[in-house]
PDB file of C-alpha atoms in Angstrom:
ATOM      1  CA  UNK A   1       4.017 -30.980 -88.986  1.00 75.00           C
ATOM      2  CA  UNK A   2       1.956 -31.847 -92.041  1.00 89.00           C
ATOM      3  CA  UNK A   3      -0.958 -34.264 -91.890  1.00 96.00           C
ATOM      4  CA  UNK A   4      -1.093 -36.491 -94.968  1.00 97.00           C
ATOM      5  CA  UNK A   5      -4.328 -38.142 -96.036  1.00 97.00           C
ATOM      6  CA  UNK A   6      -4.000 -40.776 -98.762  1.00 97.00           C
ATOM      7  CA  UNK A   7      -7.156 -40.964-100.891  1.00 96.00           C
ATOM      8  CA  UNK A   8      -8.416 -42.644-104.075  1.00 95.00           C
ATOM      9  CA  UNK A   9     -10.276 -40.072-106.164  1.00 92.00           C
ATOM     10  CA  UNK A  10     -11.489 -42.588-108.750  1.00 88.00           C
ATOM     11  CA  UNK A  11     -12.437 -45.433-106.385  1.00 84.00           C
ATOM     12  CA  UNK A  12     -15.472 -47.460-107.439  1.00 87.00           C
ATOM     13  CA  UNK A  13     -16.353 -48.329-103.804  1.00 91.00           C
ATOM     14  CA  UNK A  14     -19.090 -46.182-102.282  1.00 94.00           C
ATOM     15  CA  UNK A  15     -17.952 -47.130 -98.793  1.00 94.00           C
ATOM     16  CA  UNK A  16     -14.411 -45.944 -99.401  1.00 95.00           C
ATOM     17  CA  UNK A  17     -15.646 -42.646-100.852  1.00 95.00           C
ATOM     18  CA  UNK A  18     -17.864 -42.042 -97.817  1.00 96.00           C
ATOM     19  CA  UNK A  19     -15.017 -42.766 -95.390  1.00 96.00           C
ATOM     20  CA  UNK A  20     -12.706 -40.389 -97.251  1.00 96.00           C
ATOM     21  CA  UNK A  21     -15.325 -37.632 -97.183  1.00 96.00           C
ATOM     22  CA  UNK A  22     -15.873 -38.098 -93.428  1.00 96.00           C
ATOM     23  CA  UNK A  23     -12.152 -37.755 -92.657  1.00 96.00           C
ATOM     24  CA  UNK A  24     -11.657 -34.672 -94.851  1.00 96.00           C
ATOM     25  CA  UNK A  25     -14.828 -32.956 -93.583  1.00 96.00           C
ATOM     26  CA  UNK A  26     -13.893 -33.501 -89.938  1.00 95.00           C
ATOM     27  CA  UNK A  27     -10.325 -32.196 -90.444  1.00 95.00           C
ATOM     28  CA  UNK A  28     -11.697 -29.091 -92.133  1.00 95.00           C
ATOM     29  CA  UNK A  29     -14.184 -28.568 -89.279  1.00 93.00           C
ATOM     30  CA  UNK A  30     -11.292 -28.690 -86.803  1.00 92.00           C
ATOM     31  CA  UNK A  31      -9.270 -26.374 -89.057  1.00 92.00           C
ATOM     32  CA  UNK A  32      -6.393 -28.815 -89.181  1.00 94.00           C
ATOM     33  CA  UNK A  33      -3.880 -28.290 -92.000  1.00 94.00           C
ATOM     34  CA  UNK A  34      -3.627 -31.434 -94.103  1.00 96.00           C
ATOM     35  CA  UNK A  35      -2.524 -32.557 -97.572  1.00 96.00           C
ATOM     36  CA  UNK A  36      -4.465 -34.922 -99.819  1.00 96.00           C
ATOM     37  CA  UNK A  37      -2.391 -37.486-101.709  1.00 97.00           C
ATOM     38  CA  UNK A  38      -4.231 -39.342-104.478  1.00 96.00           C
ATOM     39  CA  UNK A  39      -3.083 -42.939-104.963  1.00 96.00           C
ATOM     40  CA  UNK A  40      -5.313 -43.401-108.025  1.00 94.00           C
ATOM     41  CA  UNK A  41      -3.350 -40.890-110.090  1.00 93.00           C
ATOM     42  CA  UNK A  42       0.134 -41.454-108.635  1.00 95.00           C
ATOM     43  CA  UNK A  43       1.861 -44.802-108.464  1.00 95.00           C
ATOM     44  CA  UNK A  44       4.489 -43.220-106.233  1.00 96.00           C
ATOM     45  CA  UNK A  45       1.846 -42.245-103.642  1.00 96.00           C
ATOM     46  CA  UNK A  46       0.343 -45.734-103.835  1.00 96.00           C
ATOM     47  CA  UNK A  47       3.678 -47.458-103.222  1.00 96.00           C
ATOM     48  CA  UNK A  48       4.690 -45.070-100.436  1.00 97.00           C
ATOM     49  CA  UNK A  49       1.392 -45.610 -98.594  1.00 96.00           C
ATOM     50  CA  UNK A  50       1.634 -49.403 -98.821  1.00 95.00           C
ATOM     51  CA  UNK A  51       5.255 -49.447 -97.682  1.00 95.00           C
ATOM     52  CA  UNK A  52       4.769 -47.153 -94.678  1.00 96.00           C
ATOM     53  CA  UNK A  53       1.645 -48.715 -93.193  1.00 97.00           C
ATOM     54  CA  UNK A  54       2.896 -50.978 -90.343  1.00 96.00           C
ATOM     55  CA  UNK A  55       2.678 -54.670 -91.056  1.00 94.00           C
ATOM     56  CA  UNK A  56       0.439 -55.351 -88.038  1.00 93.00           C
ATOM     57  CA  UNK A  57      -2.021 -52.688 -89.282  1.00 93.00           C
ATOM     58  CA  UNK A  58      -2.394 -54.153 -92.749  1.00 94.00           C
ATOM     59  CA  UNK A  59      -5.382 -56.375 -93.662  1.00 92.00           C
ATOM     60  CA  UNK A  60      -5.029 -60.093 -94.309  1.00 92.00           C
ATOM     61  CA  UNK A  61      -4.272 -59.631 -98.016  1.00 92.00           C
ATOM     62  CA  UNK A  62      -1.449 -57.160 -97.163  1.00 91.00           C
ATOM     63  CA  UNK A  63      -2.919 -54.275 -99.213  1.00 92.00           C
ATOM     64  CA  UNK A  64      -4.172 -51.340 -97.101  1.00 95.00           C
ATOM     65  CA  UNK A  65      -7.142 -49.404 -98.450  1.00 95.00           C
ATOM     66  CA  UNK A  66      -7.667 -45.637 -98.305  1.00 96.00           C
ATOM     67  CA  UNK A  67      -8.120 -43.489 -96.407  1.00 97.00           C
ATOM     68  CA  UNK A  68      -4.785 -43.796 -94.553  1.00 98.00           C
ATOM     69  CA  UNK A  69      -3.555 -40.941 -92.327  1.00 97.00           C
ATOM     70  CA  UNK A  70       0.059 -39.943 -91.556  1.00 98.00           C
ATOM     71  CA  UNK A  71       1.778 -37.165 -89.612  1.00 96.00           C
ATOM     72  CA  UNK A  72       4.833 -36.543 -91.796  1.00 94.00           C
ATOM     73  CA  UNK A  73       6.450 -39.985 -91.805  1.00 94.00           C
ATOM     74  CA  UNK A  74       4.620 -41.287 -88.712  1.00 96.00           C
ATOM     75  CA  UNK A  75       1.589 -43.509 -89.223  1.00 97.00           C
ATOM     76  CA  UNK A  76      -1.561 -42.350 -87.419  1.00 97.00           C
ATOM     77  CA  UNK A  77      -4.142 -44.891 -88.521  1.00 96.00           C
ATOM     78  CA  UNK A  78      -6.953 -45.798 -90.899  1.00 97.00           C
ATOM     79  CA  UNK A  79     -10.617 -44.749 -90.915  1.00 96.00           C
ATOM     80  CA  UNK A  80     -11.644 -47.075 -88.057  1.00 95.00           C
ATOM     81  CA  UNK A  81      -8.995 -45.773 -85.638  1.00 96.00           C
ATOM     82  CA  UNK A  82      -9.759 -42.192 -86.720  1.00 97.00           C
ATOM     83  CA  UNK A  83     -13.468 -42.755 -86.012  1.00 95.00           C
ATOM     84  CA  UNK A  84     -12.712 -44.195 -82.546  1.00 96.00           C
ATOM     85  CA  UNK A  85     -10.533 -41.174 -81.734  1.00 94.00           C
ATOM     86  CA  UNK A  86     -13.329 -38.849 -82.851  1.00 93.00           C
ATOM     87  CA  UNK A  87     -15.808 -40.607 -80.564  1.00 93.00           C
ATOM     88  CA  UNK A  88     -13.381 -40.320 -77.612  1.00 91.00           C
ATOM     89  CA  UNK A  89     -12.622 -36.611 -78.267  1.00 89.00           C
ATOM     90  CA  UNK A  90      -8.950 -37.481 -78.815  1.00 92.00           C
ATOM     91  CA  UNK A  91      -8.440 -36.633 -82.504  1.00 94.00           C
ATOM     92  CA  UNK A  92      -5.486 -34.309 -81.822  1.00 93.00           C
ATOM     93  CA  UNK A  93      -3.771 -37.041 -79.836  1.00 93.00           C
ATOM     94  CA  UNK A  94      -4.498 -39.446 -82.690  1.00 96.00           C
ATOM     95  CA  UNK A  95      -2.924 -37.014 -85.169  1.00 95.00           C
ATOM     96  CA  UNK A  96       0.040 -36.303 -82.897  1.00 94.00           C
ATOM     97  CA  UNK A  97      -0.881 -32.598 -82.594  1.00 93.00           C
ATOM     98  CA  UNK A  98      -1.292 -30.428 -79.469  1.00 92.00           C
ATOM     99  CA  UNK A  99      -4.969 -29.626 -78.876  1.00 90.00           C
ATOM    100  CA  UNK A 100      -5.848 -25.933 -79.279  1.00 87.00           C
ATOM    101  CA  UNK A 101      -6.782 -24.018 -76.101  1.00 85.00           C
ATOM    102  CA  UNK A 102     -10.478 -24.212 -75.285  1.00 79.00           C
ATOM    103  CA  UNK A 103     -11.129 -27.407 -77.234  1.00 78.00           C
ATOM    104  CA  UNK A 104     -12.789 -30.391 -75.544  1.00 79.00           C
ATOM    105  CA  UNK A 105      -9.598 -32.373 -75.781  1.00 79.00           C
ATOM    106  CA  UNK A 106      -7.580 -29.535 -74.218  1.00 78.00           C
ATOM    107  CA  UNK A 107     -10.080 -29.175 -71.329  1.00 82.00           C
ATOM    108  CA  UNK A 108     -10.045 -32.915 -70.758  1.00 79.00           C
ATOM    109  CA  UNK A 109      -6.254 -33.007 -70.730  1.00 77.00           C
ATOM    110  CA  UNK A 110      -6.149 -30.069 -68.296  1.00 75.00           C
ATOM    111  CA  UNK A 111      -8.576 -31.774 -65.932  1.00 79.00           C
ATOM    112  CA  UNK A 112      -6.508 -34.946 -65.984  1.00 76.00           C
ATOM    113  CA  UNK A 113      -3.388 -32.896 -65.286  1.00 75.00           C
ATOM    114  CA  UNK A 114      -5.062 -31.115 -62.338  1.00 82.00           C
ATOM    115  CA  UNK A 115      -6.257 -34.417 -60.897  1.00 82.00           C
ATOM    116  CA  UNK A 116      -2.765 -35.863 -61.135  1.00 79.00           C
ATOM    117  CA  UNK A 117      -1.186 -32.803 -59.499  1.00 79.00           C
ATOM    118  CA  UNK A 118      -3.840 -32.710 -56.787  1.00 66.00           C
ATOM    119  CA  UNK A 119      -3.199 -36.330 -55.913  1.00 55.00           C
ATOM    120  CA  UNK A 120       0.510 -35.623 -55.890  1.00 47.00           C
ATOM    121  CA  UNK A 121       0.084 -32.717 -53.472  1.00 42.00           C
ATOM    122  CA  UNK A 122      -2.110 -34.761 -51.149  1.00 46.00           C
ATOM    123  CA  UNK A 123       0.434 -37.547 -51.078  1.00 45.00           C
ATOM    124  CA  UNK A 124       3.290 -35.069 -50.374  1.00 48.00           C
ATOM    125  CA  UNK A 125       1.968 -32.302 -48.043  1.00 45.00           C
ATOM    126  CA  UNK A 126       4.019 -29.223 -47.240  1.00 51.00           C
ATOM    127  CA  UNK A 127       6.424 -29.989 -44.399  1.00 49.00           C
ATOM    128  CA  UNK A 128       7.915 -26.490 -44.194  1.00 48.00           C
ATOM    129  CA  UNK A 129       6.418 -25.876 -40.717  1.00 50.00           C
ATOM    130  CA  UNK A 130       7.842 -28.290 -38.220  1.00 55.00           C
ATOM    131  CA  UNK A 131       6.103 -29.145 -34.967  1.00 54.00           C
ATOM    132  CA  UNK A 132       8.224 -30.096 -31.952  1.00 57.00           C
ATOM    133  CA  UNK A 133       8.358 -33.776 -31.242  1.00 51.00           C
ATOM    134  CA  UNK A 134       7.213 -33.251 -27.645  1.00 54.00           C
ATOM    135  CA  UNK A 135       4.086 -31.400 -28.739  1.00 55.00           C
ATOM    136  CA  UNK A 136       3.269 -34.004 -31.380  1.00 55.00           C
ATOM    137  CA  UNK A 137       3.755 -36.800 -28.848  1.00 56.00           C
ATOM    138  CA  UNK A 138       1.834 -34.899 -26.181  1.00 53.00           C
ATOM    139  CA  UNK A 139      -1.106 -34.330 -28.486  1.00 53.00           C
ATOM    140  CA  UNK A 140      -0.983 -37.921 -29.552  1.00 49.00           C
ATOM    141  CA  UNK A 141      -0.889 -39.178 -25.946  1.00 51.00           C
ATOM    142  CA  UNK A 142      -3.610 -36.751 -24.919  1.00 52.00           C
ATOM    143  CA  UNK A 143      -5.870 -37.833 -27.742  1.00 58.00           C
ATOM    144  CA  UNK A 144      -5.131 -41.444 -26.946  1.00 56.00           C
ATOM    145  CA  UNK A 145      -5.932 -40.979 -23.218  1.00 58.00           C
ATOM    146  CA  UNK A 146      -9.140 -39.112 -24.003  1.00 62.00           C
ATOM    147  CA  UNK A 147     -10.135 -41.802 -26.467  1.00 59.00           C
ATOM    148  CA  UNK A 148      -9.456 -44.568 -23.930  1.00 63.00           C
ATOM    149  CA  UNK A 149     -11.412 -42.726 -21.211  1.00 58.00           C
ATOM    150  CA  UNK A 150     -14.338 -42.225 -23.582  1.00 60.00           C
ATOM    151  CA  UNK A 151     -14.232 -45.897 -24.559  1.00 63.00           C
ATOM    152  CA  UNK A 152     -14.235 -46.949 -20.875  1.00 64.00           C
ATOM    153  CA  UNK A 153     -17.207 -44.687 -20.097  1.00 60.00           C
ATOM    154  CA  UNK A 154     -19.091 -45.991 -23.098  1.00 60.00           C
ATOM    155  CA  UNK A 155     -18.237 -49.555 -22.083  1.00 60.00           C
ATOM    156  CA  UNK A 156     -19.463 -49.045 -18.499  1.00 60.00           C
ATOM    157  CA  UNK A 157     -22.574 -47.227 -19.668  1.00 57.00           C
ATOM    158  CA  UNK A 158     -23.300 -49.914 -22.210  1.00 56.00           C
ATOM    159  CA  UNK A 159     -22.748 -52.649 -19.626  1.00 57.00           C
ATOM    160  CA  UNK A 160     -25.047 -50.967 -17.094  1.00 54.00           C
ATOM    161  CA  UNK A 161     -27.650 -50.415 -19.796  1.00 57.00           C
ATOM    162  CA  UNK A 162     -27.456 -54.057 -20.793  1.00 60.00           C
ATOM    163  CA  UNK A 163     -27.861 -55.219 -17.177  1.00 61.00           C
ATOM    164  CA  UNK A 164     -30.835 -52.904 -16.663  1.00 55.00           C
ATOM    165  CA  UNK A 165     -32.405 -54.140 -19.878  1.00 59.00           C
ATOM    166  CA  UNK A 166     -31.888 -57.755 -18.836  1.00 60.00           C
ATOM    167  CA  UNK A 167     -33.489 -57.028 -15.412  1.00 56.00           C
ATOM    168  CA  UNK A 168     -36.503 -55.372 -17.013  1.00 56.00           C
ATOM    169  CA  UNK A 169     -36.832 -58.241 -19.442  1.00 53.00           C
ATOM    170  CA  UNK A 170     -36.704 -60.775 -16.587  1.00 52.00           C
ATOM    171  CA  UNK A 171     -39.332 -58.813 -14.608  1.00 48.00           C
ATOM    172  CA  UNK A 172     -41.580 -58.608 -17.654  1.00 56.00           C
ATOM    173  CA  UNK A 173     -41.158 -62.282 -18.465  1.00 57.00           C
ATOM    174  CA  UNK A 174     -41.961 -63.496 -14.881  1.00 53.00           C
ATOM    175  CA  UNK A 175     -45.599 -62.242 -14.786  1.00 57.00           C
ATOM    176  CA  UNK A 176     -46.142 -63.460 -18.305  1.00 58.00           C
ATOM    177  CA  UNK A 177     -44.973 -66.963 -17.348  1.00 60.00           C
ATOM    178  CA  UNK A 178     -47.169 -66.929 -14.223  1.00 61.00           C
ATOM    179  CA  UNK A 179     -50.182 -65.860 -16.267  1.00 64.00           C
ATOM    180  CA  UNK A 180     -49.538 -68.632 -18.785  1.00 66.00           C
ATOM    181  CA  UNK A 181     -49.231 -71.226 -15.989  1.00 65.00           C
ATOM    182  CA  UNK A 182     -52.454 -69.956 -14.371  1.00 62.00           C
ATOM    183  CA  UNK A 183     -54.321 -70.132 -17.669  1.00 66.00           C
ATOM    184  CA  UNK A 184     -53.073 -73.667 -18.274  1.00 66.00           C
ATOM    185  CA  UNK A 185     -54.197 -74.718 -14.750  1.00 60.00           C
ATOM    186  CA  UNK A 186     -57.655 -73.190 -15.291  1.00 57.00           C
ATOM    187  CA  UNK A 187     -57.983 -74.965 -18.639  1.00 64.00           C
ATOM    188  CA  UNK A 188     -56.972 -78.280 -17.077  1.00 63.00           C
ATOM    189  CA  UNK A 189     -59.485 -77.757 -14.215  1.00 61.00           C
ATOM    190  CA  UNK A 190     -62.260 -76.935 -16.671  1.00 63.00           C
ATOM    191  CA  UNK A 191     -61.449 -80.032 -18.719  1.00 63.00           C
ATOM    192  CA  UNK A 192     -61.517 -82.221 -15.575  1.00 56.00           C
ATOM    193  CA  UNK A 193     -64.825 -80.654 -14.459  1.00 66.00           C
ATOM    194  CA  UNK A 194     -66.411 -81.218 -17.850  1.00 67.00           C
ATOM    195  CA  UNK A 195     -65.237 -84.847 -17.937  1.00 70.00           C
ATOM    196  CA  UNK A 196     -66.568 -85.421 -14.405  1.00 74.00           C
ATOM    197  CA  UNK A 197     -69.932 -83.881 -15.231  1.00 74.00           C
ATOM    198  CA  UNK A 198     -70.249 -85.947 -18.401  1.00 72.00           C
ATOM    199  CA  UNK A 199     -69.371 -89.123 -16.496  1.00 76.00           C
ATOM    200  CA  UNK A 200     -71.873 -88.284 -13.746  1.00 74.00           C
ATOM    201  CA  UNK A 201     -74.634 -87.624 -16.289  1.00 77.00           C
ATOM    202  CA  UNK A 202     -73.960 -90.963 -17.976  1.00 76.00           C
ATOM    203  CA  UNK A 203     -74.080 -92.791 -14.636  1.00 78.00           C
ATOM    204  CA  UNK A 204     -77.299 -90.983 -13.698  1.00 77.00           C
ATOM    205  CA  UNK A 205     -78.964 -91.911 -16.975  1.00 74.00           C
ATOM    206  CA  UNK A 206     -77.872 -95.515 -16.556  1.00 74.00           C
ATOM    207  CA  UNK A 207     -79.268 -95.622 -13.017  1.00 77.00           C
ATOM    208  CA  UNK A 208     -82.564 -94.132 -14.217  1.00 72.00           C
ATOM    209  CA  UNK A 209     -82.845 -96.739 -16.941  1.00 70.00           C
ATOM    210  CA  UNK A 210     -82.147 -99.555 -14.448  1.00 72.00           C
ATOM    211  CA  UNK A 211     -84.676 -98.068 -12.031  1.00 70.00           C
ATOM    212  CA  UNK A 212     -87.321 -97.910 -14.740  1.00 68.00           C
ATOM    213  CA  UNK A 213     -86.712-101.548 -15.647  1.00 65.00           C
ATOM    214  CA  UNK A 214     -86.955-102.597 -11.983  1.00 73.00           C
ATOM    215  CA  UNK A 215     -90.075-100.478 -11.530  1.00 71.00           C
ATOM    216  CA  UNK A 216     -91.721-102.061 -14.558  1.00 65.00           C
ATOM    217  CA  UNK A 217     -90.887-105.532 -13.268  1.00 68.00           C
ATOM    218  CA  UNK A 218     -92.299-104.701  -9.806  1.00 72.00           C
ATOM    219  CA  UNK A 219     -95.502-103.239 -11.247  1.00 66.00           C
ATOM    220  CA  UNK A 220     -95.963-106.293 -13.413  1.00 65.00           C
ATOM    221  CA  UNK A 221     -95.704-108.486 -10.319  1.00 68.00           C
ATOM    222  CA  UNK A 222     -98.198-106.302  -8.423  1.00 65.00           C
ATOM    223  CA  UNK A 223    -100.626-106.348 -11.322  1.00 59.00           C
ATOM    224  CA  UNK A 224    -100.387-110.133 -11.527  1.00 67.00           C
ATOM    225  CA  UNK A 225    -100.929-110.582  -7.794  1.00 65.00           C
ATOM    226  CA  UNK A 226    -103.944-108.273  -7.609  1.00 62.00           C
ATOM    227  CA  UNK A 227    -105.518-109.875 -10.711  1.00 52.00           C
ATOM    228  CA  UNK A 228    -106.869-106.694 -12.207  1.00 50.00           C
ATOM    229  CA  UNK A 229    -108.520-108.518 -15.048  1.00 52.00           C
ATOM    230  CA  UNK A 230    -110.667-105.554 -15.926  1.00 52.00           C
ATOM    231  CA  UNK A 231    -107.611-103.398 -16.509  1.00 56.00           C
ATOM    232  CA  UNK A 232    -104.939-104.012 -19.069  1.00 64.00           C
ATOM    233  CA  UNK A 233    -101.370-104.069 -17.880  1.00 61.00           C
ATOM    234  CA  UNK A 234    -100.427-101.142 -20.105  1.00 69.00           C
ATOM    235  CA  UNK A 235    -103.145 -98.945 -18.549  1.00 68.00           C
ATOM    236  CA  UNK A 236    -102.102-100.054 -15.087  1.00 65.00           C
ATOM    237  CA  UNK A 237     -98.473 -99.248 -15.893  1.00 67.00           C
ATOM    238  CA  UNK A 238     -99.415 -95.797 -17.209  1.00 75.00           C
ATOM    239  CA  UNK A 239    -101.280 -94.999 -14.008  1.00 74.00           C
ATOM    240  CA  UNK A 240     -98.349 -96.021 -11.858  1.00 70.00           C
ATOM    241  CA  UNK A 241     -95.932 -93.883 -13.907  1.00 73.00           C
ATOM    242  CA  UNK A 242     -98.197 -90.831 -13.574  1.00 77.00           C
ATOM    243  CA  UNK A 243     -98.235 -91.283  -9.808  1.00 73.00           C
ATOM    244  CA  UNK A 244     -94.443 -91.514  -9.761  1.00 73.00           C
ATOM    245  CA  UNK A 245     -94.101 -88.446 -11.963  1.00 76.00           C
ATOM    246  CA  UNK A 246     -96.398 -86.450  -9.653  1.00 77.00           C
ATOM    247  CA  UNK A 247     -94.415 -87.581  -6.609  1.00 70.00           C
ATOM    248  CA  UNK A 248     -91.096 -86.473  -8.253  1.00 72.00           C
ATOM    249  CA  UNK A 249     -92.552 -83.079  -9.075  1.00 78.00           C
ATOM    250  CA  UNK A 250     -93.639 -82.458  -5.476  1.00 72.00           C
ATOM    251  CA  UNK A 251     -90.263 -83.662  -4.213  1.00 71.00           C
ATOM    252  CA  UNK A 252     -88.373 -81.299  -6.549  1.00 72.00           C
ATOM    253  CA  UNK A 253     -90.435 -78.340  -5.357  1.00 72.00           C
ATOM    254  CA  UNK A 254     -89.726 -79.173  -1.714  1.00 70.00           C
ATOM    255  CA  UNK A 255     -85.977 -79.441  -2.377  1.00 67.00           C
ATOM    256  CA  UNK A 256     -85.866 -76.172  -4.298  1.00 68.00           C
ATOM    257  CA  UNK A 257     -87.380 -74.133  -1.387  1.00 64.00           C
ATOM    258  CA  UNK A 258     -84.884 -72.309   0.895  1.00 62.00           C
ATOM    259  CA  UNK A 259     -84.153 -74.045   4.177  1.00 56.00           C
ATOM    260  CA  UNK A 260     -85.345 -71.060   6.274  1.00 55.00           C
ATOM    261  CA  UNK A 261     -88.913 -71.125   4.834  1.00 53.00           C
TER     262      UNK A 261
END
């Protein structure tokens, strides 16, 4: 097999020259035998290249540009497809050549082959040693019975564990509910006590105010009846209040003493 590379030695395009140099340099690095065919100096090479490039690989204007690569009469591709093959480490496949032993492409192909064979072996195991049907069935039934027994034990153990957990949860929840109810009852009792005390204090203050008004009215009547002209009513009222205050103080002291004394 001979690799043919169609080039244009006198091309005025810098891009084309660079692409041609890349292809030639890479083929030389791989030590691939190839032949350069110049389309600038040979009309025959130009016409052969244009005629043998597949129609679906030609550009819109129908004129393919160099470099174009062939393996004998078979079309390999242009610079873009060659570059893609180089990036994928599949240049030998692109050229239609077997990869040399030890190359990246050869190692990759070998790994793919091993993976395919390994999968094939796993799918089709060696059946040379036959096991009696009774033994296979017995092992199967034994494994099945053991599995069912284990499942039943796990089910009973799990059920008992669940019931025990539910009982513990119920026992834990009962004291908590009782404590909450007791706290609520205490709070309600405290609220009722506070309301009762506040109401009693209000009633006591109201009674004291009414008593003071009645006392003032009574003292005014006494002062009028006794005709204390030398004393003003305000002084008379102050004296009466001091007497009452002293009487309340003595009464409080008597009430505060223990009953046994």
